[in-house]
Amino acid sequence: MLAKTIAYMSMEEGEGSSRAMVEEEPEIVFFDVETSMPWGPRERRTLLEFGSIFLCPRQLVEVAEPFVTLVRPSDLGVVTEVLERKGITRGALEDAPPFYDVADNIHNALHGRIWAGHNIISFDSEIIREAFAEIGRSPPEPKGMIDTLPLLTQTFGRRAGNMKMANLADYFNLGPQIHRSLYDVRMNLDVLKCCSTVLFLEDNFPELLSGGFLNPNDISLEFIQVSISFSSCLGKRSLTSGLRTNSLPYQFEWSLCIEHNDNPLQLRCIGLRVRYEVCLYQDSEGRPNKLSIVVDIPENLRQVLEFCDEIAEITFRKFGSNSEWRQVIKEYGNRPSVRLNIPIVGSGDDATYATEIYLKEASGNIRKKDFSKADVAELEFMFFRGDMVDAFFSVELYDYKNNAGIRLVAKKLVVHCR
């Protein structure tokens, strides 16, 4: 989704049609606000700075001068030492205009454009709406929203931890986030471009780029752990598999995740041989909801999965699960094999595969196989016994209908053409 979004935004066309479409389409405004930092839940945030840049959606070039302004609050007491260290000082705000005086400029910057920013849906846009409501004016309205926080979380994954802008900038070595509006806007755009480039490369060269997927040879078993998250009336907490459970609330819901170095475990294995072709699972109404293939695995992957199996089962038992534990590795003809699951998302005519599937031709060229829908018959003709597959998959846990164990969920499969 992210790569397609940015590709659309930066697409160039012929001179005549390009100019016509750019004139018709709304500009994108990347913006950010800086606010006071309330000490308690009853204190509200006060707008102190607004910054924005204006971009052509097809070329990502700036089409106007950036707009940035400090905003003098009604109470200068909201300026804390933290804000002073950022450069938003009491002295600077004393000389700044109140919001009423810059409301027209901010309205002109935002109204009728596509809004873009990090966490703007739940934070920045709400701050703007509250500021306009406070002076009794209607707020600006967007033509659309691009919130890069949920967008990057969904498409790029949590490779940069909690996906805050500071962590994303650190991930791409873009320097520290200084929490000033215009600087953060430009950093947001740089992060978005970096993420889009990585996803583009991963989509087109899946076997060359790891994309957060680890080779079993690169895994240190001592860094594999089971992370436990649980929620109750006391809120949410996270534990590792080594902690005692007698301090937990009496009633809670829990889930487990296998991690390596504090990140969800994802693996890549090149050249796995298909042992059993596509197997179809159906829901209670006879609709396909999951498929799988069985592949033989090398010894290095076997060691990693056996270790995961062991610590996961121990953790399940600690938390009182009585489900029958099903080993992830099966022996077929003295060869260790595993099942790679291919999930189906959506239903009916909208159902499609959650797994990205590629074809590797004899020439070495790799092309993505696009499925308009989950056509099981078409998929069955892609996997035959003895075929070679490059697999990129996550290692997940399940406890369902008195059966528990590890499930390998294919994120990408590269099928070697015969």
GROMACS .gro file of C-alpha atoms in nm:
model
  418
    1MET     CA    1   0.000   0.000   0.000
    2LEU     CA    2   0.274   0.249   0.096
    3ALA     CA    3   0.482   0.191  -0.216
    4LYS     CA    4   0.174   0.229  -0.434
    5THR     CA    5   0.073   0.546  -0.249
    6ILE     CA    6   0.409   0.713  -0.301
    7ALA     CA    7   0.439   0.583  -0.657
    8TYR     CA    8   0.106   0.747  -0.735
    9MET     CA    9   0.209   1.068  -0.566
   10SER     CA   10   0.535   1.093  -0.760
   11MET     CA   11   0.425   0.957  -1.100
   12GLU     CA   12   0.524   1.161  -1.403
   13GLU     CA   13   0.322   1.164  -1.722
   14GLY     CA   14   0.335   1.340  -2.059
   15GLU     CA   15   0.368   1.715  -2.049
   16GLY     CA   16   0.012   1.801  -2.150
   17SER     CA   17  -0.180   1.550  -1.941
   18SER     CA   18   0.049   1.593  -1.641
   19ARG     CA   19  -0.007   1.967  -1.618
   20ALA     CA   20  -0.381   1.929  -1.652
   21MET     CA   21  -0.405   1.665  -1.380
   22VAL     CA   22  -0.179   1.854  -1.138
   23GLU     CA   23  -0.400   2.161  -1.172
   24GLU     CA   24  -0.712   1.958  -1.099
   25GLU     CA   25  -0.577   1.760  -0.804
   26PRO     CA   26  -0.550   1.907  -0.454
   27GLU     CA   27  -0.204   1.967  -0.316
   28ILE     CA   28  -0.071   1.766  -0.025
   29VAL     CA   29   0.011   1.962   0.288
   30PHE     CA   30   0.243   1.791   0.535
   31PHE     CA   31   0.201   1.962   0.869
   32ASP     CA   32   0.291   1.926   1.234
   33VAL     CA   33   0.199   2.107   1.554
   34GLU     CA   34   0.391   2.156   1.876
   35THR     CA   35   0.192   2.191   2.196
   36SER     CA   36   0.227   2.238   2.567
   37MET     CA   37   0.288   1.929   2.776
   38PRO     CA   38   0.013   1.896   3.039
   39TRP     CA   39   0.101   1.736   3.371
   40GLY     CA   40  -0.236   1.576   3.441
   41PRO     CA   41  -0.526   1.420   3.248
   42ARG     CA   42  -0.750   1.722   3.313
   43GLU     CA   43  -0.508   1.967   3.158
   44ARG     CA   44  -0.547   2.015   2.785
   45ARG     CA   45  -0.274   2.076   2.531
   46THR     CA   46  -0.228   2.428   2.397
   47LEU     CA   47  -0.112   2.497   2.040
   48LEU     CA   48   0.229   2.667   2.042
   49GLU     CA   49   0.364   2.615   1.688
   50PHE     CA   50   0.233   2.519   1.344
   51GLY     CA   51   0.446   2.425   1.043
   52SER     CA   52   0.357   2.305   0.694
   53ILE     CA   53   0.499   2.239   0.348
   54PHE     CA   54   0.299   2.212   0.025
   55LEU     CA   55   0.367   1.940  -0.232
   56CYS     CA   56   0.255   1.843  -0.580
   57PRO     CA   57   0.107   1.492  -0.533
   58ARG     CA   58   0.267   1.351  -0.848
   59GLN     CA   59   0.621   1.485  -0.825
   60LEU     CA   60   0.662   1.553  -0.451
   61VAL     CA   61   0.812   1.895  -0.524
   62GLU     CA   62   0.727   2.196  -0.313
   63VAL     CA   63   0.478   2.423  -0.488
   64ALA     CA   64   0.478   2.713  -0.240
   65GLU     CA   65   0.684   2.862   0.040
   66PRO     CA   66   0.658   2.668   0.368
   67PHE     CA   67   0.445   2.826   0.637
   68VAL     CA   68   0.548   2.816   1.001
   69THR     CA   69   0.446   3.027   1.298
   70LEU     CA   70   0.469   3.031   1.674
   71VAL     CA   71   0.141   3.087   1.858
   72ARG     CA   72   0.127   3.284   2.183
   73PRO     CA   73  -0.083   3.100   2.443
   74SER     CA   74  -0.319   3.284   2.673
   75ASP     CA   75  -0.113   3.155   2.967
   76LEU     CA   76   0.266   3.162   2.926
   77GLY     CA   77   0.287   2.941   3.232
   78VAL     CA   78   0.241   2.639   3.005
   79VAL     CA   79   0.602   2.682   2.885
   80THR     CA   80   0.806   2.415   3.064
   81GLU     CA   81   1.178   2.349   3.082
   82VAL     CA   82   1.136   2.073   2.822
   83LEU     CA   83   0.984   2.319   2.577
   84GLU     CA   84   1.255   2.572   2.652
   85ARG     CA   85   1.519   2.310   2.561
   86LYS     CA   86   1.344   2.258   2.227
   87GLY     CA   87   1.372   2.627   2.154
   88ILE     CA   88   1.010   2.720   2.223
   89THR     CA   89   1.096   2.973   2.490
   90ARG     CA   90   0.880   3.203   2.696
   91GLY     CA   91   1.053   3.500   2.536
   92ALA     CA   92   0.985   3.376   2.182
   93LEU     CA   93   0.620   3.312   2.262
   94GLU     CA   94   0.575   3.657   2.422
   95ASP     CA   95   0.653   3.811   2.083
   96ALA     CA   96   0.442   3.558   1.887
   97PRO     CA   97   0.091   3.636   1.759
   98PRO     CA   98  -0.213   3.480   1.930
   99PHE     CA   99  -0.400   3.212   1.741
  100TYR     CA  100  -0.675   3.455   1.640
  101ASP     CA  101  -0.422   3.656   1.439
  102VAL     CA  102  -0.282   3.355   1.249
  103ALA     CA  103  -0.607   3.158   1.212
  104ASP     CA  104  -0.662   3.283   0.855
  105ASN     CA  105  -0.312   3.174   0.750
  106ILE     CA  106  -0.350   2.830   0.906
  107HIS     CA  107  -0.696   2.791   0.753
  108ASN     CA  108  -0.558   2.882   0.410
  109ALA     CA  109  -0.270   2.638   0.453
  110LEU     CA  110  -0.498   2.342   0.531
  111HIS     CA  111  -0.841   2.391   0.380
  112GLY     CA  112  -0.915   2.193   0.063
  113ARG     CA  113  -0.582   2.013   0.058
  114ILE     CA  114  -0.486   1.654   0.136
  115TRP     CA  115  -0.356   1.649   0.493
  116ALA     CA  116  -0.049   1.438   0.568
  117GLY     CA  117   0.150   1.384   0.884
  118HIS     CA  118   0.246   1.142   1.158
  119ASN     CA  119  -0.043   1.065   1.395
  120ILE     CA  120  -0.242   1.359   1.257
  121ILE     CA  121  -0.582   1.188   1.279
  122SER     CA  122  -0.587   1.149   1.655
  123PHE     CA  123  -0.353   1.435   1.751
  124ASP     CA  124  -0.255   1.721   1.518
  125SER     CA  125  -0.590   1.759   1.341
  126GLU     CA  126  -0.771   1.750   1.676
  127ILE     CA  127  -0.547   2.025   1.812
  128ILE     CA  128  -0.629   2.237   1.507
  129ARG     CA  129  -1.004   2.180   1.544
  130GLU     CA  130  -0.994   2.267   1.914
  131ALA     CA  131  -0.802   2.589   1.845
  132PHE     CA  132  -1.059   2.705   1.588
  133ALA     CA  133  -1.348   2.609   1.815
  134GLU     CA  134  -1.195   2.816   2.093
  135ILE     CA  135  -1.218   3.133   1.882
  136GLY     CA  136  -1.564   3.044   1.754
  137ARG     CA  137  -1.464   2.968   1.393
  138SER     CA  138  -1.526   2.670   1.168
  139PRO     CA  139  -1.208   2.463   1.121
  140PRO     CA  140  -1.045   2.392   0.785
  141GLU     CA  141  -1.151   2.070   0.615
  142PRO     CA  142  -0.927   1.828   0.424
  143LYS     CA  143  -0.984   1.666   0.085
  144GLY     CA  144  -0.833   1.352   0.231
  145MET     CA  145  -0.597   1.224   0.502
  146ILE     CA  146  -0.263   1.044   0.490
  147ASP     CA  147  -0.171   0.952   0.847
  148THR     CA  148   0.174   0.798   0.824
  149LEU     CA  149   0.160   0.636   1.170
  150PRO     CA  150  -0.104   0.368   1.090
  151LEU     CA  151   0.012   0.357   0.727
  152LEU     CA  152   0.372   0.273   0.817
  153THR     CA  153   0.268   0.040   1.099
  154GLN     CA  154   0.056  -0.161   0.856
  155THR     CA  155   0.290  -0.164   0.556
  156PHE     CA  156   0.642  -0.133   0.700
  157GLY     CA  157   0.581  -0.330   1.018
  158ARG     CA  158   0.737  -0.257   1.356
  159ARG     CA  159   1.096  -0.273   1.236
  160ALA     CA  160   1.163   0.058   1.408
  161GLY     CA  161   1.001  -0.037   1.738
  162ASN     CA  162   0.693   0.162   1.837
  163MET     CA  163   0.698   0.355   1.505
  164LYS     CA  164   0.737   0.695   1.666
  165MET     CA  165   0.900   0.948   1.437
  166ALA     CA  166   1.217   0.960   1.647
  167ASN     CA  167   1.264   0.583   1.618
  168LEU     CA  168   1.193   0.583   1.245
  169ALA     CA  169   1.444   0.864   1.191
  170ASP     CA  170   1.702   0.674   1.393
  171TYR     CA  171   1.631   0.357   1.191
  172PHE     CA  172   1.717   0.542   0.869
  173ASN     CA  173   2.002   0.747   1.022
  174LEU     CA  174   1.823   1.073   0.952
  175GLY     CA  175   1.941   1.237   1.273
  176PRO     CA  176   1.758   1.318   1.597
  177GLN     CA  177   1.406   1.450   1.604
  178ILE     CA  178   1.416   1.800   1.754
  179HIS     CA  179   1.039   1.847   1.796
  180ARG     CA  180   0.999   2.171   1.603
  181SER     CA  181   0.715   2.181   1.353
  182LEU     CA  182   0.888   2.251   1.023
  183TYR     CA  183   1.185   2.024   1.097
  184ASP     CA  184   0.952   1.740   1.194
  185VAL     CA  185   0.745   1.790   0.877
  186ARG     CA  186   1.053   1.746   0.659
  187MET     CA  187   1.169   1.448   0.862
  188ASN     CA  188   0.825   1.290   0.821
  189LEU     CA  189   0.849   1.323   0.443
  190ASP     CA  190   1.204   1.182   0.439
  191VAL     CA  191   1.095   0.883   0.649
  192LEU     CA  192   0.800   0.818   0.418
  193LYS     CA  193   1.027   0.822   0.112
  194CYS     CA  194   1.276   0.586   0.279
  195CYS     CA  195   1.005   0.339   0.379
  196SER     CA  196   0.854   0.349   0.032
  197THR     CA  197   1.191   0.282  -0.130
  198VAL     CA  198   1.258  -0.017   0.095
  199LEU     CA  199   0.914  -0.165   0.025
  200PHE     CA  200   0.957  -0.110  -0.349
  201LEU     CA  201   1.288  -0.297  -0.344
  202GLU     CA  202   1.145  -0.578  -0.133
  203ASP     CA  203   0.848  -0.618  -0.365
  204ASN     CA  204   1.066  -0.636  -0.675
  205PHE     CA  205   1.370  -0.818  -0.534
  206PRO     CA  206   1.224  -1.036  -0.257
  207GLU     CA  207   1.503  -1.292  -0.251
  208LEU     CA  208   1.779  -1.031  -0.235
  209LEU     CA  209   1.650  -0.822   0.053
  210SER     CA  210   1.577  -0.961   0.396
  211GLY     CA  211   1.312  -0.703   0.485
  212GLY     CA  212   1.342  -0.792   0.854
  213PHE     CA  213   1.339  -1.167   0.782
  214LEU     CA  214   1.629  -1.359   0.938
  215ASN     CA  215   1.832  -1.642   0.798
  216PRO     CA  216   1.832  -1.929   1.052
  217ASN     CA  217   2.213  -1.916   1.052
  218ASP     CA  218   2.196  -1.557   1.182
  219ILE     CA  219   1.982  -1.644   1.484
  220SER     CA  220   2.125  -1.678   1.836
  221LEU     CA  221   1.902  -1.917   2.025
  222GLU     CA  222   1.969  -1.744   2.356
  223PHE     CA  223   1.794  -1.433   2.222
  224ILE     CA  224   1.473  -1.618   2.141
  225GLN     CA  225   1.201  -1.567   2.400
  226VAL     CA  226   0.826  -1.579   2.438
  227SER     CA  227   0.670  -1.242   2.509
  228ILE     CA  228   0.340  -1.254   2.699
  229SER     CA  229   0.087  -0.973   2.673
  230PHE     CA  230  -0.223  -0.976   2.888
  231SER     CA  231  -0.507  -0.741   2.968
  232SER     CA  232  -0.740  -0.718   3.264
  233CYS     CA  233  -0.931  -0.460   3.458
  234LEU     CA  234  -0.590  -0.327   3.566
  235GLY     CA  235  -0.482  -0.255   3.208
  236LYS     CA  236  -0.228  -0.408   2.974
  237ARG     CA  237   0.115  -0.545   3.059
  238SER     CA  238   0.388  -0.739   2.884
  239LEU     CA  239   0.617  -1.005   3.027
  240THR     CA  240   0.890  -1.234   2.905
  241SER     CA  241   0.881  -1.610   2.943
  242GLY     CA  242   1.116  -1.606   3.240
  243LEU     CA  243   0.886  -1.413   3.476
  244ARG     CA  244   0.667  -1.568   3.743
  245THR     CA  245   0.291  -1.563   3.692
  246ASN     CA  246   0.175  -1.551   4.055
  247SER     CA  247   0.179  -1.169   4.052
  248LEU     CA  248  -0.076  -1.143   3.772
  249PRO     CA  249  -0.436  -1.029   3.825
  250TYR     CA  250  -0.681  -1.308   3.897
  251GLN     CA  251  -0.874  -1.262   3.574
  252PHE     CA  252  -0.696  -1.173   3.252
  253GLU     CA  253  -0.673  -1.247   2.883
  254TRP     CA  254  -0.331  -1.332   2.746
  255SER     CA  255  -0.150  -1.381   2.418
  256LEU     CA  256   0.202  -1.496   2.336
  257CYS     CA  257   0.454  -1.393   2.071
  258ILE     CA  258   0.786  -1.553   1.981
  259GLU     CA  259   1.057  -1.286   1.958
  260HIS     CA  260   1.423  -1.261   1.870
  261ASN     CA  261   1.609  -0.957   2.006
  262ASP     CA  262   1.272  -0.809   2.112
  263ASN     CA  263   1.125  -0.825   1.760
  264PRO     CA  264   0.866  -1.075   1.633
  265LEU     CA  265   1.053  -1.370   1.483
  266GLN     CA  266   1.045  -1.376   1.103
  267LEU     CA  267   1.252  -1.616   0.893
  268ARG     CA  268   1.365  -1.652   0.534
  269CYS     CA  269   1.477  -1.975   0.372
  270ILE     CA  270   1.587  -2.004   0.010
  271GLY     CA  271   1.527  -2.315  -0.198
  272LEU     CA  272   1.283  -2.521   0.009
  273ARG     CA  273   1.146  -2.825  -0.171
  274VAL     CA  274   0.769  -2.876  -0.186
  275ARG     CA  275   0.670  -3.212  -0.041
  276TYR     CA  276   0.290  -3.179  -0.046
  277GLU     CA  277   0.096  -2.943  -0.270
  278VAL     CA  278  -0.178  -2.697  -0.179
  279CYS     CA  279  -0.408  -2.814   0.098
  280LEU     CA  280  -0.736  -2.627   0.143
  281TYR     CA  281  -0.907  -2.552   0.476
  282GLN     CA  282  -1.267  -2.436   0.492
  283ASP     CA  283  -1.478  -2.262   0.754
  284SER     CA  284  -1.800  -2.399   0.903
  285GLU     CA  285  -1.996  -2.282   0.597
  286GLY     CA  286  -1.764  -2.447   0.347
  287ARG     CA  287  -1.584  -2.130   0.236
  288PRO     CA  288  -1.204  -2.140   0.189
  289ASN     CA  289  -1.029  -1.947   0.464
  290LYS     CA  290  -0.674  -2.086   0.463
  291LEU     CA  291  -0.440  -2.286   0.245
  292SER     CA  292  -0.101  -2.442   0.305
  293ILE     CA  293   0.187  -2.627   0.145
  294VAL     CA  294   0.431  -2.868   0.310
  295VAL     CA  295   0.804  -2.815   0.249
  296ASP     CA  296   1.120  -2.997   0.355
  297ILE     CA  297   1.350  -2.788   0.572
  298PRO     CA  298   1.728  -2.776   0.629
  299GLU     CA  299   1.898  -2.862   0.957
  300ASN     CA  300   1.962  -2.500   1.062
  301LEU     CA  301   1.590  -2.418   1.041
  302ARG     CA  302   1.505  -2.739   1.223
  303GLN     CA  303   1.719  -2.639   1.521
  304VAL     CA  304   1.558  -2.295   1.545
  305LEU     CA  305   1.201  -2.428   1.524
  306GLU     CA  306   1.266  -2.711   1.773
  307PHE     CA  307   1.397  -2.453   2.022
  308CYS     CA  308   1.092  -2.230   1.962
  309ASP     CA  309   0.865  -2.531   2.009
  310GLU     CA  310   1.024  -2.615   2.343
  311ILE     CA  311   1.012  -2.271   2.506
  312ALA     CA  312   0.666  -2.199   2.368
  313GLU     CA  313   0.519  -2.520   2.508
  314ILE     CA  314   0.677  -2.458   2.849
  315THR     CA  315   0.528  -2.107   2.855
  316PHE     CA  316   0.185  -2.238   2.751
  317ARG     CA  317   0.188  -2.486   3.036
  318LYS     CA  318   0.292  -2.215   3.284
  319PHE     CA  319  -0.020  -2.023   3.193
  320GLY     CA  320  -0.243  -2.322   3.250
  321SER     CA  321  -0.323  -2.428   2.892
  322ASN     CA  322  -0.440  -2.789   2.876
  323SER     CA  323  -0.456  -2.797   2.497
  324GLU     CA  324  -0.276  -3.075   2.315
  325TRP     CA  325   0.058  -2.943   2.192
  326ARG     CA  326   0.120  -3.017   1.824
  327GLN     CA  327   0.482  -3.018   1.710
  328VAL     CA  328   0.555  -2.783   1.419
  329ILE     CA  329   0.803  -3.025   1.257
  330LYS     CA  330   0.681  -3.351   1.104
  331GLU     CA  331   0.890  -3.637   0.973
  332TYR     CA  332   0.812  -3.761   0.624
  333GLY     CA  333   1.048  -4.033   0.502
  334ASN     CA  334   1.315  -3.930   0.755
  335ARG     CA  335   1.304  -3.573   0.623
  336PRO     CA  336   1.195  -3.289   0.854
  337SER     CA  337   0.908  -3.092   0.703
  338VAL     CA  338   0.683  -2.803   0.805
  339ARG     CA  339   0.354  -2.659   0.688
  340LEU     CA  340   0.357  -2.305   0.547
  341ASN     CA  341   0.018  -2.140   0.585
  342ILE     CA  342  -0.122  -1.911   0.315
  343PRO     CA  343  -0.402  -1.706   0.478
  344ILE     CA  344  -0.704  -1.573   0.292
  345VAL     CA  345  -0.834  -1.228   0.384
  346GLY     CA  346  -1.181  -1.095   0.305
  347SER     CA  347  -1.478  -1.302   0.199
  348GLY     CA  348  -1.683  -1.377  -0.107
  349ASP     CA  349  -1.573  -1.198  -0.423
  350ASP     CA  350  -1.344  -0.974  -0.214
  351ALA     CA  351  -1.141  -1.265  -0.076
  352THR     CA  352  -0.773  -1.264  -0.169
  353TYR     CA  353  -0.444  -1.401  -0.042
  354ALA     CA  354  -0.260  -1.229   0.242
  355THR     CA  355   0.063  -1.387   0.114
  356GLU     CA  356   0.258  -1.217  -0.164
  357ILE     CA  357   0.346  -1.472  -0.433
  358TYR     CA  358   0.619  -1.430  -0.694
  359LEU     CA  359   0.739  -1.636  -0.989
  360LYS     CA  360   1.112  -1.679  -1.053
  361GLU     CA  361   1.182  -1.757  -1.416
  362ALA     CA  362   1.473  -1.963  -1.544
  363SER     CA  363   1.644  -1.640  -1.649
  364GLY     CA  364   1.643  -1.527  -1.287
  365ASN     CA  365   1.382  -1.259  -1.348
  366ILE     CA  366   1.127  -1.233  -1.067
  367ARG     CA  367   0.776  -1.105  -1.121
  368LYS     CA  368   0.489  -1.068  -0.879
  369LYS     CA  369   0.178  -1.277  -0.935
  370ASP     CA  370  -0.129  -1.062  -0.896
  371PHE     CA  371  -0.451  -1.230  -0.786
  372SER     CA  372  -0.772  -1.034  -0.822
  373LYS     CA  373  -0.937  -1.288  -0.593
  374ALA     CA  374  -0.858  -1.607  -0.402
  375ASP     CA  375  -0.871  -1.853  -0.691
  376VAL     CA  376  -0.771  -2.182  -0.527
  377ALA     CA  377  -0.763  -2.371  -0.858
  378GLU     CA  378  -0.514  -2.118  -1.000
  379LEU     CA  379  -0.296  -2.146  -0.692
  380GLU     CA  380  -0.294  -2.526  -0.710
  381PHE     CA  381  -0.129  -2.509  -1.054
  382MET     CA  382   0.161  -2.307  -0.907
  383PHE     CA  383   0.284  -2.559  -0.650
  384PHE     CA  384   0.381  -2.914  -0.740
  385ARG     CA  385   0.572  -3.174  -0.547
  386GLY     CA  386   0.945  -3.127  -0.600
  387ASP     CA  387   0.917  -2.755  -0.685
  388MET     CA  388   1.159  -2.515  -0.518
  389VAL     CA  389   1.025  -2.224  -0.313
  390ASP     CA  390   1.192  -1.932  -0.138
  391ALA     CA  391   0.990  -1.866   0.176
  392PHE     CA  392   0.958  -1.557   0.396
  393PHE     CA  393   0.741  -1.635   0.697
  394SER     CA  394   0.654  -1.539   1.053
  395VAL     CA  395   0.659  -1.774   1.351
  396GLU     CA  396   0.333  -1.744   1.543
  397LEU     CA  397   0.150  -1.924   1.823
  398TYR     CA  398  -0.203  -2.056   1.837
  399ASP     CA  399  -0.434  -2.218   2.092
  400TYR     CA  400  -0.758  -2.321   1.922
  401LYS     CA  401  -1.015  -2.592   1.995
  402ASN     CA  402  -0.790  -2.775   2.243
  403ASN     CA  403  -0.495  -2.773   2.002
  404ALA     CA  404  -0.192  -2.549   2.049
  405GLY     CA  405   0.143  -2.503   1.883
  406ILE     CA  406   0.351  -2.297   1.643
  407ARG     CA  407   0.214  -2.187   1.309
  408LEU     CA  408   0.433  -2.068   1.021
  409VAL     CA  409   0.254  -1.796   0.822
  410ALA     CA  410   0.393  -1.723   0.477
  411LYS     CA  411   0.436  -1.351   0.406
  412LYS     CA  412   0.613  -1.400   0.071
  413LEU     CA  413   0.668  -1.706  -0.148
  414VAL     CA  414   0.893  -1.708  -0.453
  415VAL     CA  415   0.810  -2.011  -0.671
  416HIS     CA  416   1.088  -2.130  -0.904
  417CYS     CA  417   0.931  -2.185  -1.245
  418ARG     CA  418   0.982  -2.526  -1.399
   0.00000   0.00000   0.00000
